[in-house]
XYZ file of C-alpha atoms in Angstrom:
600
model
C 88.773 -14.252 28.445
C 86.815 -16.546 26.677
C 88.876 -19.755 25.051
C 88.808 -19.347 21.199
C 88.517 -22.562 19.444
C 90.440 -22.506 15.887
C 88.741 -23.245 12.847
C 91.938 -23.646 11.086
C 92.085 -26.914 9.129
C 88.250 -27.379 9.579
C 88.246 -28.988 5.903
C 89.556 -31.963 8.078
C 87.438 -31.844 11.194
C 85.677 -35.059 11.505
C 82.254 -33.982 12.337
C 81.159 -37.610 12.079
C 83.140 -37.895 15.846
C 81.106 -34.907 16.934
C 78.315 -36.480 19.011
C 76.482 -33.697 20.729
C 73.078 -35.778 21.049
C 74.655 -39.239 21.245
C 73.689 -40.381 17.508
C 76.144 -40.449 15.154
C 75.457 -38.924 11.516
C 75.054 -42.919 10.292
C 72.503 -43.402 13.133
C 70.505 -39.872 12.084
C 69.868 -41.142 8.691
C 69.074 -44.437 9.672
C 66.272 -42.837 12.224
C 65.061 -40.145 9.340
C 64.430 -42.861 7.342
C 62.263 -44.530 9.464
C 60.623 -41.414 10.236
C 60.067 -40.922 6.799
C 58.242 -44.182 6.342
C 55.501 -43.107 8.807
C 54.545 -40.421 6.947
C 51.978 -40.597 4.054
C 52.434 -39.483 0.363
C 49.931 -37.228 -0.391
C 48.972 -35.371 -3.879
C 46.848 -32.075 -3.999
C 43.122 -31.977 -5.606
C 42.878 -35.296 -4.837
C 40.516 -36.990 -1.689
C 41.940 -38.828 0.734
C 40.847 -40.013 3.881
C 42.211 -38.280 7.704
C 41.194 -39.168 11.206
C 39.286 -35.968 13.579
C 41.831 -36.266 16.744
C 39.971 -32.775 18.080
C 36.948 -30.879 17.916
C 36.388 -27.388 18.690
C 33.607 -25.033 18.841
C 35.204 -23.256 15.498
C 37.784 -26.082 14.141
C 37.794 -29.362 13.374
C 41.292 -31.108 13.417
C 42.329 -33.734 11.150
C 45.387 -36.004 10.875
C 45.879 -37.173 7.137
C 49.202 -38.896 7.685
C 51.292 -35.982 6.967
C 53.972 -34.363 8.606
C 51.216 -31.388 9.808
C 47.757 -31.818 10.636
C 44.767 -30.381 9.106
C 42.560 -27.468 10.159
C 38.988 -27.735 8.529
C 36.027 -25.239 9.941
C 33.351 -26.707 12.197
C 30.693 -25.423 9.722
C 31.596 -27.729 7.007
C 30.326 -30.554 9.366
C 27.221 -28.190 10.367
C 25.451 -32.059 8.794
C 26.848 -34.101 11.588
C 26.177 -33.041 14.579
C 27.500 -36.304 15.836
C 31.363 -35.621 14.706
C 33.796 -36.555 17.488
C 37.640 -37.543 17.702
C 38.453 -40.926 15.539
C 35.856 -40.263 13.126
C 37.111 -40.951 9.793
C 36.228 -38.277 7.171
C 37.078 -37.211 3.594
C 39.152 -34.348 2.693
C 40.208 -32.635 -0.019
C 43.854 -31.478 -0.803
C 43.706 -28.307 -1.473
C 47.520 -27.270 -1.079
C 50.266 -29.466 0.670
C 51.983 -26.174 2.526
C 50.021 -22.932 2.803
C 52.465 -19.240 3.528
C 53.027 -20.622 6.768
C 53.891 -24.081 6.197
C 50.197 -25.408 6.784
C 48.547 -28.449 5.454
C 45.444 -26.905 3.558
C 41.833 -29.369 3.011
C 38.639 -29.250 3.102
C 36.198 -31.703 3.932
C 33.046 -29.711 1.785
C 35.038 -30.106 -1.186
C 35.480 -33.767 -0.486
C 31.964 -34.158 -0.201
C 30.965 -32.455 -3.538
C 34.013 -34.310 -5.486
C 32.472 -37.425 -3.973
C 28.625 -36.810 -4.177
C 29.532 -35.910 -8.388
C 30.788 -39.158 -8.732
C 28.123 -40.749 -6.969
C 25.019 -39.266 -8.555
C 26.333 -39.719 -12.157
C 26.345 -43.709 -10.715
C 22.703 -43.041 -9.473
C 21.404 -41.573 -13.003
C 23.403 -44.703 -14.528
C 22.159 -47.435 -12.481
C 18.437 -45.627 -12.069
C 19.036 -46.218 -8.054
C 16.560 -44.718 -5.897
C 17.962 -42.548 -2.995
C 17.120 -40.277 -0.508
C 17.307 -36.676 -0.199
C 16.418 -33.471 2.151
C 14.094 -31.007 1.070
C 15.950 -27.593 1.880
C 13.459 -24.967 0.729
C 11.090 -23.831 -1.846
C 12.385 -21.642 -5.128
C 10.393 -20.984 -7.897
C 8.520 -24.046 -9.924
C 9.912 -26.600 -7.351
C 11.934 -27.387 -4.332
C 15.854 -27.607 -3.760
C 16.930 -30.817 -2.307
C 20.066 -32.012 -0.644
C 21.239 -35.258 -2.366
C 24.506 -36.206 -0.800
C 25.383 -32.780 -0.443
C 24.543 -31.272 -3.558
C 21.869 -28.888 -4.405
C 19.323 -31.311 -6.574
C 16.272 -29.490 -8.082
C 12.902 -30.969 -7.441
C 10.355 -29.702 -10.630
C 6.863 -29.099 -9.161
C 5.491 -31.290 -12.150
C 7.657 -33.810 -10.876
C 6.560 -34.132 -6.742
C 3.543 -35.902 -7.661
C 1.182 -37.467 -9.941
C -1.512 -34.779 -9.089
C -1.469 -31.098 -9.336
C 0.743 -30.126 -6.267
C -1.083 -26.566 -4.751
C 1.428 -26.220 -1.722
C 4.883 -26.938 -1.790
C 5.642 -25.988 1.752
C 4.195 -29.005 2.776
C 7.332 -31.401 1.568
C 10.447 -28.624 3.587
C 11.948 -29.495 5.799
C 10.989 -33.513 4.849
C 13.023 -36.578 3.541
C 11.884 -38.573 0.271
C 13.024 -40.446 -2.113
C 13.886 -39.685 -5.426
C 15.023 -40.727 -8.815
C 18.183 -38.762 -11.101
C 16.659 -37.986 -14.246
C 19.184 -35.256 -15.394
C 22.554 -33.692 -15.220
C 23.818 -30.928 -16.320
C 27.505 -31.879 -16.414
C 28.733 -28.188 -17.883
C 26.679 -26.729 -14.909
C 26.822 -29.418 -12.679
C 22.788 -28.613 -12.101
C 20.880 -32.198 -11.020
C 17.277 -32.908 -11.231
C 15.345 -35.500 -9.448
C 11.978 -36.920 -9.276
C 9.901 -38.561 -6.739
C 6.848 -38.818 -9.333
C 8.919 -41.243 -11.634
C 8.681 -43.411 -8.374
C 4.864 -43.528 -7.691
C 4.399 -43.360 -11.581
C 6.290 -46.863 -11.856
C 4.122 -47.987 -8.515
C 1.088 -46.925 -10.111
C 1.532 -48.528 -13.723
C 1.045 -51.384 -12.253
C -2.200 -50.818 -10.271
C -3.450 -49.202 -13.595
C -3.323 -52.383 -15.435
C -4.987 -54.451 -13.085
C -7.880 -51.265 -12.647
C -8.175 -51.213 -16.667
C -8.127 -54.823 -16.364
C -11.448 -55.272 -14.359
C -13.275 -52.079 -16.103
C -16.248 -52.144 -18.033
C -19.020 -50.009 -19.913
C -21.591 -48.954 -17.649
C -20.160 -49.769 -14.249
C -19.953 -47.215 -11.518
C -16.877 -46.394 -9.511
C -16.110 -43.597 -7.151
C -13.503 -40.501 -8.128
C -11.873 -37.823 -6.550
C -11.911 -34.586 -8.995
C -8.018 -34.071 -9.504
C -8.033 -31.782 -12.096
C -10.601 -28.927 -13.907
C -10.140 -27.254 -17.140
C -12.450 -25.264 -19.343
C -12.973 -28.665 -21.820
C -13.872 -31.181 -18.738
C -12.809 -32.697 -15.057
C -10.453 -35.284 -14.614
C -11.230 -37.999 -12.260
C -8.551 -40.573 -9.822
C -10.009 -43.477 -9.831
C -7.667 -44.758 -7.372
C -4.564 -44.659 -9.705
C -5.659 -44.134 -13.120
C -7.381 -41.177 -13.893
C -10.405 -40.601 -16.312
C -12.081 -37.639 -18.178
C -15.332 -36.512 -18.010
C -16.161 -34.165 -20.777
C -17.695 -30.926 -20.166
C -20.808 -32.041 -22.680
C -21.121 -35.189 -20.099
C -21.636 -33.457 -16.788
C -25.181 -32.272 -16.842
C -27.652 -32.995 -19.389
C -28.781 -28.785 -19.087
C -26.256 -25.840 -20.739
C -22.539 -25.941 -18.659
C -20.303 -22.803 -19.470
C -17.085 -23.849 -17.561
C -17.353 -27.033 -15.209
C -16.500 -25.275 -12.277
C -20.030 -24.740 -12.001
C -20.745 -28.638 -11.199
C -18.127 -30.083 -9.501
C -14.705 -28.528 -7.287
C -11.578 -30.125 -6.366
C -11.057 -32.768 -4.342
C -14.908 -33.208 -4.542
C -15.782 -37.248 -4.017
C -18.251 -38.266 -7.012
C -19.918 -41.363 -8.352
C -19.228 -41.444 -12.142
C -20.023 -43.747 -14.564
C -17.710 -45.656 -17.773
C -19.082 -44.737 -20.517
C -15.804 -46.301 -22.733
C -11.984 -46.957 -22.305
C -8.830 -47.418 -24.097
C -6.681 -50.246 -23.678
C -3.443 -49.248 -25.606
C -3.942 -45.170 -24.496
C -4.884 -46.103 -21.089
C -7.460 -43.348 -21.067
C -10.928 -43.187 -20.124
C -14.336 -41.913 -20.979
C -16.545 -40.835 -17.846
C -19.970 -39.445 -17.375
C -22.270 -37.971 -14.493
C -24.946 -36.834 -16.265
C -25.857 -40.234 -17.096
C -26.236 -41.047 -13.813
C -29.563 -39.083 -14.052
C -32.485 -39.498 -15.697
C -33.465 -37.348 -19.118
C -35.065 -34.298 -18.726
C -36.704 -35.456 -21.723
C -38.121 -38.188 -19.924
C -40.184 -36.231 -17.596
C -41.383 -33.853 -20.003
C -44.916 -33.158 -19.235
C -46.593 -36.019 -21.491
C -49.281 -33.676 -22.535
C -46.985 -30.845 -23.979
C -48.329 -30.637 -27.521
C -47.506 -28.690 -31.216
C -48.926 -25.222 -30.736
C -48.716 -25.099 -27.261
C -47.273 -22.011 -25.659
C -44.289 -22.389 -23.204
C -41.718 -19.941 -21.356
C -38.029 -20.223 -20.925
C -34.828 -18.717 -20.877
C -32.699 -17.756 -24.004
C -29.486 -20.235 -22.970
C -27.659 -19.284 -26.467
C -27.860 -17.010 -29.588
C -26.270 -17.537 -32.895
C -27.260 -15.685 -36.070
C -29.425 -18.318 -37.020
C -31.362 -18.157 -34.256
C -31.596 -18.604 -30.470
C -31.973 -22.128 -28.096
C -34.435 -21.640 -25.581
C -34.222 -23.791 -22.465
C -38.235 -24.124 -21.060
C -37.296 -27.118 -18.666
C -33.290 -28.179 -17.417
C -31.930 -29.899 -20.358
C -35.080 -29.645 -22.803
C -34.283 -27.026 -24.975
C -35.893 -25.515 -27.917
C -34.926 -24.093 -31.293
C -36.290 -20.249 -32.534
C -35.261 -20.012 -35.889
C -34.719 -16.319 -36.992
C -37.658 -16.813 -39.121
C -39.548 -17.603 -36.802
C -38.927 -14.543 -34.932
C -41.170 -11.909 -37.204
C -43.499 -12.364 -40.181
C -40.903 -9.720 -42.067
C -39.334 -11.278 -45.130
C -36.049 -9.673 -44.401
C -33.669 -12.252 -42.161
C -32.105 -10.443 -39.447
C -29.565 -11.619 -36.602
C -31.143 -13.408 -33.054
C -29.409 -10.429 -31.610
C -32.007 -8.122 -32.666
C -34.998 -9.560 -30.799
C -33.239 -10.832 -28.063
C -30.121 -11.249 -25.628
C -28.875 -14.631 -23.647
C -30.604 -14.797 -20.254
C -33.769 -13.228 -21.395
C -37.019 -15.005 -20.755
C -38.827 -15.143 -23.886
C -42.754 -16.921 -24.348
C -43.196 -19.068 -27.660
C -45.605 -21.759 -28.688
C -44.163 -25.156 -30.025
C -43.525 -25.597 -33.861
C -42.315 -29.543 -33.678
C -41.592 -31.996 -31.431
C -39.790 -35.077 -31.581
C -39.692 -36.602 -28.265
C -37.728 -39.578 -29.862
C -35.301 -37.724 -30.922
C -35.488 -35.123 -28.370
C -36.034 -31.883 -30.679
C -38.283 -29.181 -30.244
C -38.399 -25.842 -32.893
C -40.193 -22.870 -31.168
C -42.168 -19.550 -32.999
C -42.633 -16.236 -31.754
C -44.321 -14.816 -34.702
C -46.991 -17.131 -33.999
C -47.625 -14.587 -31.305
C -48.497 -12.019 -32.912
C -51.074 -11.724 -35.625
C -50.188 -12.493 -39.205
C -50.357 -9.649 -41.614
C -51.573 -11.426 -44.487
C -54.396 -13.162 -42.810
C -56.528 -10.112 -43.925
C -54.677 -9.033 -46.469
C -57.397 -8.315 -49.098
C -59.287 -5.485 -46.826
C -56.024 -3.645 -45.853
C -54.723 -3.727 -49.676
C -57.279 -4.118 -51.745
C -56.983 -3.847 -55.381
C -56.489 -0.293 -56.993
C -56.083 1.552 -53.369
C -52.650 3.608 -53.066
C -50.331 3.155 -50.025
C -46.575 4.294 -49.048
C -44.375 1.843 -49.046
C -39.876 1.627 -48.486
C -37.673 0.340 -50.834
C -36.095 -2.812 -49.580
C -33.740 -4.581 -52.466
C -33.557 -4.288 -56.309
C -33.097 -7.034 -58.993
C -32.976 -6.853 -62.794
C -36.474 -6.941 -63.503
C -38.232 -4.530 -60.463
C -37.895 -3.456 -57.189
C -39.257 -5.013 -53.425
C -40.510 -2.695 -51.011
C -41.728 -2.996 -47.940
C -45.457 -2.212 -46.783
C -45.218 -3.010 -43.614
C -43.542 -5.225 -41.900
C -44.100 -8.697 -42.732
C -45.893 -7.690 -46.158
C -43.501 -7.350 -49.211
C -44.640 -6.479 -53.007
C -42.938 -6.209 -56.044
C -42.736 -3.040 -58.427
C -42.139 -4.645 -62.050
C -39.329 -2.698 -63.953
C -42.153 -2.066 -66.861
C -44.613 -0.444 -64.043
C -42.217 2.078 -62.834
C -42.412 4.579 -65.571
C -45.109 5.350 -68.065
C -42.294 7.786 -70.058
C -38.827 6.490 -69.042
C -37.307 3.436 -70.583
C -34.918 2.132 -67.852
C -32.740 -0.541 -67.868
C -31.901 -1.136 -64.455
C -34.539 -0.360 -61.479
C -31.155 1.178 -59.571
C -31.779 4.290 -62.344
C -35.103 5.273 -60.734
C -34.977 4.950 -56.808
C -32.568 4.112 -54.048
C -32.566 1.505 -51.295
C -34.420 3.357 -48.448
C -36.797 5.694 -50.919
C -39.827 6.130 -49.869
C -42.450 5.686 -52.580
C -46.113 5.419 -53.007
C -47.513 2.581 -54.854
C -50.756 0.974 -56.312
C -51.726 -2.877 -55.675
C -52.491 -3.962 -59.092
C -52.728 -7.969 -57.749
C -52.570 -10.111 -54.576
C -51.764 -13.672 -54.279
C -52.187 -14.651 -50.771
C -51.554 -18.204 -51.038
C -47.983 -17.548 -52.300
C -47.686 -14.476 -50.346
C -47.236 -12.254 -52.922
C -48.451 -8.608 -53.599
C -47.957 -6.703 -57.476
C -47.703 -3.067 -56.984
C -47.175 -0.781 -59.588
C -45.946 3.151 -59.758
C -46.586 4.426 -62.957
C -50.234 3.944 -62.289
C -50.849 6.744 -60.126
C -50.718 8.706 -63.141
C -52.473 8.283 -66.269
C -51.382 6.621 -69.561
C -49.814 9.702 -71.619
C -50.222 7.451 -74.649
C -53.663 7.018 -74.358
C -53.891 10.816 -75.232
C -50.985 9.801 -78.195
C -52.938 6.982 -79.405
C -55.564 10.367 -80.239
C -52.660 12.692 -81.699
C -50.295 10.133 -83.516
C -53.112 7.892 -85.282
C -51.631 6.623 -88.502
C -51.939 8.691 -91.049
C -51.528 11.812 -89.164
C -48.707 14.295 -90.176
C -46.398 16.121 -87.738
C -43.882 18.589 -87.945
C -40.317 16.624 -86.641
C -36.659 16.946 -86.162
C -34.445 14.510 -87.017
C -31.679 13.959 -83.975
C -29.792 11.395 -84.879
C -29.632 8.111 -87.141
C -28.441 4.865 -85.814
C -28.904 1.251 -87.236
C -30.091 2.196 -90.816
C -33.083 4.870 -89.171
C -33.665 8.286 -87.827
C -34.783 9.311 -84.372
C -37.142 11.859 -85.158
C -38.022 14.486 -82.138
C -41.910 14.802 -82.558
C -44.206 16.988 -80.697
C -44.831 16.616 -76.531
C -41.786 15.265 -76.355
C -42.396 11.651 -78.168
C -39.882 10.277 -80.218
C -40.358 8.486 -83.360
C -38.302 5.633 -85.927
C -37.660 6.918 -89.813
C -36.201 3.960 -91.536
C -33.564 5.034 -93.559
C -35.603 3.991 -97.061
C -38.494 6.777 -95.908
C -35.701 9.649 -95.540
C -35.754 10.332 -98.912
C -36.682 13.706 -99.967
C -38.775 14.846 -102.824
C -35.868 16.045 -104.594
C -33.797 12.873 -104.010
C -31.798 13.547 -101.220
C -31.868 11.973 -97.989
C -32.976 14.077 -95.019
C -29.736 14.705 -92.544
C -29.532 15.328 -88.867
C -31.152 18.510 -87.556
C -33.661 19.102 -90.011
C -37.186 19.869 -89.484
C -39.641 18.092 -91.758
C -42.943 17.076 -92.026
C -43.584 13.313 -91.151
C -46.543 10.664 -91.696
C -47.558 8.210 -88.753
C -47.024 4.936 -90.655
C -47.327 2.578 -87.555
C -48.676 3.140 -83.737
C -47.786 0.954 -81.495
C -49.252 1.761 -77.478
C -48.079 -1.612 -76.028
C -44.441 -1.216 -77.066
C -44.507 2.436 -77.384
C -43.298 2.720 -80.803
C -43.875 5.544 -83.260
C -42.660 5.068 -87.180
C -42.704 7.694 -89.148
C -42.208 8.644 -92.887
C -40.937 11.803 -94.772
C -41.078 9.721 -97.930
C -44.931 9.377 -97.375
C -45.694 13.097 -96.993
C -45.053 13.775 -100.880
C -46.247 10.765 -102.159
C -49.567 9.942 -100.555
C -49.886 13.887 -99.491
C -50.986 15.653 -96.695
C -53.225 14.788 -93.969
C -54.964 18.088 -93.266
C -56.513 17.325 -89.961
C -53.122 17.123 -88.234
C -50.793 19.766 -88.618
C -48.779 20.077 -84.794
C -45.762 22.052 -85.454
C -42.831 22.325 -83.104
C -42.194 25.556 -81.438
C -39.876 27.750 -83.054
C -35.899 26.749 -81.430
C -36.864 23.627 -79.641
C -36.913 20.325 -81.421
C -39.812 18.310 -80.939
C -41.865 20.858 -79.399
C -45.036 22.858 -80.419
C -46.346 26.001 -80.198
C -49.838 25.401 -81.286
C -51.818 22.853 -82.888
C -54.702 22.491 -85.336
C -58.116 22.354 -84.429
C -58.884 19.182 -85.470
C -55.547 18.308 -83.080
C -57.314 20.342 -80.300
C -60.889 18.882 -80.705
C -59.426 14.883 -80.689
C -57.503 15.366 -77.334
C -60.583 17.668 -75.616
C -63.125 14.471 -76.960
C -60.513 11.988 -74.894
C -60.255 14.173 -71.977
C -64.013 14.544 -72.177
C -64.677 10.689 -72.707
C -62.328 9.560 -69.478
C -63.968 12.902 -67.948
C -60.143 14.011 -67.023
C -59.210 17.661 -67.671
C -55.338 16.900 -67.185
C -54.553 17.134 -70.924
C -57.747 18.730 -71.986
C -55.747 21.332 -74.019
C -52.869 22.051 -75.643
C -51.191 23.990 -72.472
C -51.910 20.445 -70.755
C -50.135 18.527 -73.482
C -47.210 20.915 -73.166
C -46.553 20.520 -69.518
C -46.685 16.700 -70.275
C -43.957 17.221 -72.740
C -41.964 19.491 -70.430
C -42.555 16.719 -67.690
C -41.334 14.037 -69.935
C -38.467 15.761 -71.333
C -37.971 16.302 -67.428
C -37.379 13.141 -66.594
C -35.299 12.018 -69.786
C-alpha cells in the first residue's frame, strides 16, 4: 500500500528546500533572467531583420531573436535563387503568436514596406535605378523595381515611336520615378527621361554647327498626313509634305517609309524651339527648269487633271509643271458651271497654253480654244430679221437672257416682249427654262452681244390703231374706272383710252360716272407710248365726226359689233398698203381684240 504523504499544514511547507533539479527557486530566477536577456523585443507590423538557419524545398526558416523561429514560404524568395543558411533577410511581423503559439512574418511584405520607402527616396532625389521588365500589358510594360510592380508608358521607352514592345521582356534597364500614386501605391518610370537628358546635350552642339543649305543624312522616324520627321542623329527635323517633291503628294507615304536613310537638306532652324525646317525636293532640280525651252502661248499640250475645285481644274503636263483651266475657259457658254462638269481628277485632258510665266512658274490652260468659237461667224448663222428658238436662261428688271446655243446669249428687252401687254417684271411673261422663239433685231460682235426681240414676230396692232383712232375720230366707249383725276375708257378691239376728268362733263352738266357708254373724241394719239386720250366733252361741242362711228357690241364693254364704212375702208387700205390680210376686216380686228383681251 502505497505511503500517503500529508498535505496537512502545507501553508508552511518550505518549497524553497524542495530541490528536485538541484536549483533553488533564487537560482531559477536568477537563470530566467538571463534567459530573458537573450531574447529580442520584437513589435508586430514592423521590419526587422532574422538570420535563414534552414532551407527547404517548401520553407524557409528564420531566427529573429525570439523565443520561436520563423516559418516563411520558399516562394517569397523565388528572386534569390542563391538563399542559403546565415543569410540575413528582412521580415515582416505579422503576429508575435499565431493559434498555435507560432511566430508569424513574412519576408514579401518586408520587401514591399521597404521598396515604398525606397522609391518615394528615388522620385525625391531623381536617382536612376534599375529594374526588370516582367511582361507586356496594354500601352506599356510592367517592371520590377525593388519588388514592386512599376509601370513603363510606351511613350516613355524611347525617344522614337516604339512598334514592338516584346523586344525590352525579359531585359534589365534603367529608369527614372516620375510618379506615384501614393492612394494606389501605382509607380511609373521612364527610361526616355534618361536618353532625353543624354540627348539635350548632343542637340545643342548639332543646332550649334547647323546651317541653311547644308546637307545631312536622316533616318525617317516618324510619318503623318502633314509631313515626315527626320533623326538627325539626336535632334529631329520636319520635312513638310509641300517640301518632298516638287510634283502633287497626297499623303507622304508615297515618297519616303520608315526607317528609310535620306539625304535632306536645312532649309531653316529655330534656336529657342529647337525645331527644324527640312527639304528633299530641293535637292532636285525644277521641273520648271527643264521645261522644253520652245513651249510657247497657244501651243497645245496633254496632261493629267491632278486637282479640281469649282473654279477650275490644275492640270499637270510635265512632274511638277502644272497648269491652270479656269472654268471659263472650259466652254464658250456664258453660264459658269463647276470643273466637275467637264471633268474628273485623273483624267487626261488636251489644252493649248493661255500664259506663261516661266519666271514665276505659272501657266493658265484653255479648252474652249479647242473647239470653234460660235461667234466667229456669227452674222451668217443670225443674221438680222431671221427667227430662231432659243431657252430662257435668267431674268433681270429690264428683259430676259436666253440662250441660242451654247456659247451665244441675247437679250429680250422688257419693251420687246409684248406688243399688247404692259408688264412690269419680265418674270410675268415666261419662266426660267421656256422655250421661246425670237427675232435678232441687232448684233454686236465685238462686245458679244445679240438684241432679240419677241413681239416682232407679230405685227404692230397699233399700226392698224394709228388708222382707226386718228384724232378726231369718235368712238363709242365705256367708262371702267377713274383714278388720278381721269377715266379709263374701254374703247373698241380692246384698246383702252385716258378721259381727264375736265372732258367728263356731259352736255347737261353732269359728269359721266363709271359704267356708262358714251360717245368719245380722239383728242391725242400717241403709237410710241401707246396712249389714247379721249373726250366726251368734245363730242357736243365741236360735234360729230361722221366717218367714224365703231360702236361696242351690245353687253361687252369696249367691244364692237360692226363698224362704219369709212372704219372698214381705212383698215382694208392699211392691210392693202403692207399687203397683209391679218386685219383686213372687221372679223380680223375682232379676233385681235379677243386676243388682246386674252392676254390681259
Amino acid at each position: 500500500m502505497a505511503k500517503q504523504i500529508s498535505t496537512q499544514g502545507s501553508a508552511d511547507f518550505d518549497w524553497e528546500a524542495l530541490a528536485l533539479d538541484g536549483y533553488t527557486l533564487a537560482q531559477r530566477s536568477e537563470l530566467s533572467d538571463v534567459y530573458e536577456k537573450t531574447l529580442t523585443s520584437i513589435n508586430e507590423k514592423e521590419v526587422i531583420e532574422g538570420t535563414v538557419i534552414a532551407v527547404t524545398k517548401k520553407e524557409v526558416i528564420i531566427n529573429v531573436g525570439y523565443k520561436s523561429e520563423g516559418v516563411v514560404p520558399a516562394s517569397e524568395f523565388r528572386y534569390n535563387a542563391e538563399l542559403k543558411a546565415g543569410d540575413v533577410v528582412d521580415v515582416f511581423v505579422e503576429s508575435q503568436e499565431d493559434k498555435s503559439g507560432q511566430l508569424v512574418i513574412s519576408h514579401r511584405t518586408a520587401r514591399m514596406h521597404k521598396a515604398w520607402i525606397r522609391v518615394n527616396d528615388v522620385l525625391r532625389t531623381g536617382e536612376v535605378i534599375t529594374g526588370f521588365v516582367k511582361c507586356r500589358t496594354k500601352g506599356g510594360l510592367i517592371v520590377d523595381v525593388f519588388g514592386i510592380e512599376a509601370f513603363l508608358p510606351g511613350s516613355q521607352i524611347d525617344v522614337k515611336p516604339i512598334r514592338d514592345y516584346d523586344v525590352y521582356v525579359g531585359k534589365n534597364m534603367e529608369f527614372k520615378v516620375v510618379k506615384i500614386n501614393q492612394e494606389f501605391r501605382n509607380v511609373v518610370v521612364s527610361h526616355k527621361a534618361l536618353i532625353e537628358a543624354e540627348l539635350e546635350e548632343q542637340k545643342k552642339q548639332i543646332i550649334s554647327g547647323l546651317e541653311k543649305g547644308q546637307v545631312l543624312e536622316g533616318t525617317v522616324k516618324n510619318i503623318t498626313s502633314y509631313g515626315v520627321f527626320i533623326d538627325l542623329g539626336g535632334v529631329d527635323g520636319l520635312i513638310h509634305i509641300t517640301d518632298l517633291s516638287w510634283g502633287r503628294v497626297n499623303h507622304p507615304e508615297e515618297i519616303v517609309e520608315l526607317d528609310q536613310k535620306l539625304n535632306v537638306v536645312i532649309l531653316d532652324f529655330d534656336d529657342d524651339k529647337k525645331r527644324i525646317a527640312l527639304g528633299l525636293k530641293q535637292l532636285q532640280p525644277h521641273p520648271w527648269d527643264a521645261l522644253d525651252a520652245n513651249l510657247a502661248v497657244g501651243d497645245k499640250v496633254s496632261g493629267k487633271v491632278v486637282v479640281l475645285a469649282d473654279y477650275g481644274a490644275f492640270v499637270e503636263i510635265a512632274a511638277g509643271v502644272e497648269g491652270l483651266i479656269h472654268v471659263s475657259e472650259m466652254s464658250w457658254s456664258q453660264h459658269l458651271r463647276s470643273a466637275q462638269d467637264f471633268m474628273q481628277v485623273g483624267d487626261t485632258v488636251e489644252a493649248v497654253i493661255l500664259t506663261l510665266d516661266r519666271e514665276e512658274r505659272k501657266m493658265s490652260l484653255g479648252i474652249k480654244q479647242l473647239m470653234p468659237d460660235p461667234w466667229s461667224a456669227i452674222e451668217a448663222k443670225y443674221a438680222v430679221g431671221t427667227k430662231h428658238h432659243a431657252k430662257v436662261r435668267n431674268f433681270t428688271n429690264f428683259g430676259v437672257f436666253v440662250e441660242l446655243e451654247e456659247g451665244v446669249d441675247g437679250l429680250i428687252h422688257i419693251s420687246d416682249l409684248s406688243w399688247q401687254k404692259k408688264i412690269k417684271h419680265p418674270s410675268e411673261f415666261c419662266k426660267v427654262g421656256d422655250e421661246m422663239e425670237v427675232v435678232v433685231l441687232e448684233i454686236d460682235r465685238e462686245n458679244r452681244r445679240i438684241s432679240l426681240g419677241h413681239k416682232q414676230l407679230e405685227e404692230n396692232p397699233w399700226d392698224v390703231f394709228e388708222t382707226i383712232f386718228g384724232e378726231g375720230s369718235v368712238h363709242q366707249g365705256t367708262i371702267i374706272e377713274t383714278k388720278d383725276k381721269a377715266g379709263i375708257v374701254a374703247l373698241p378691239y380692246g384698246v383702252e383710252g385716258i378721259c381727264p376728268s375736265k372732258h367728263l362733263r356731259k352736255e347737261d352738266g353732269t359728269n359721266a360716272k363709271v359704267e356708262e357708254t358714251l360717245d368719245f373724241k380722239v383728242i391725242e394719239f400717241n403709237k410710241e407710248s401707246k396712249k389714247i386720250v379721249v373726250s366726251h366733252t368734245r363730242t357736243f361741242e365741236d360735234g360729230t365726226d361722221e366717218k367714224t362711228t365703231a360702236k361696242p357690241a351690245a353687253g361687252k364693254k369696249g367691244a364692237t359689233s360692226g363698224a362704219g364704212s369709212s372704219t372698214s375702208q381705212a383698215v382694208k387700205a392699211n392691210n392693202s398698203s403692207n399687203e397683209k390680210s391679218t386685219l383686213g376686216d372687221l372679223d380680223a380686228l375682232a379676233a385681235l381684240k379677243e386676243k388682246m383681251e386674252g392676254g390681259e
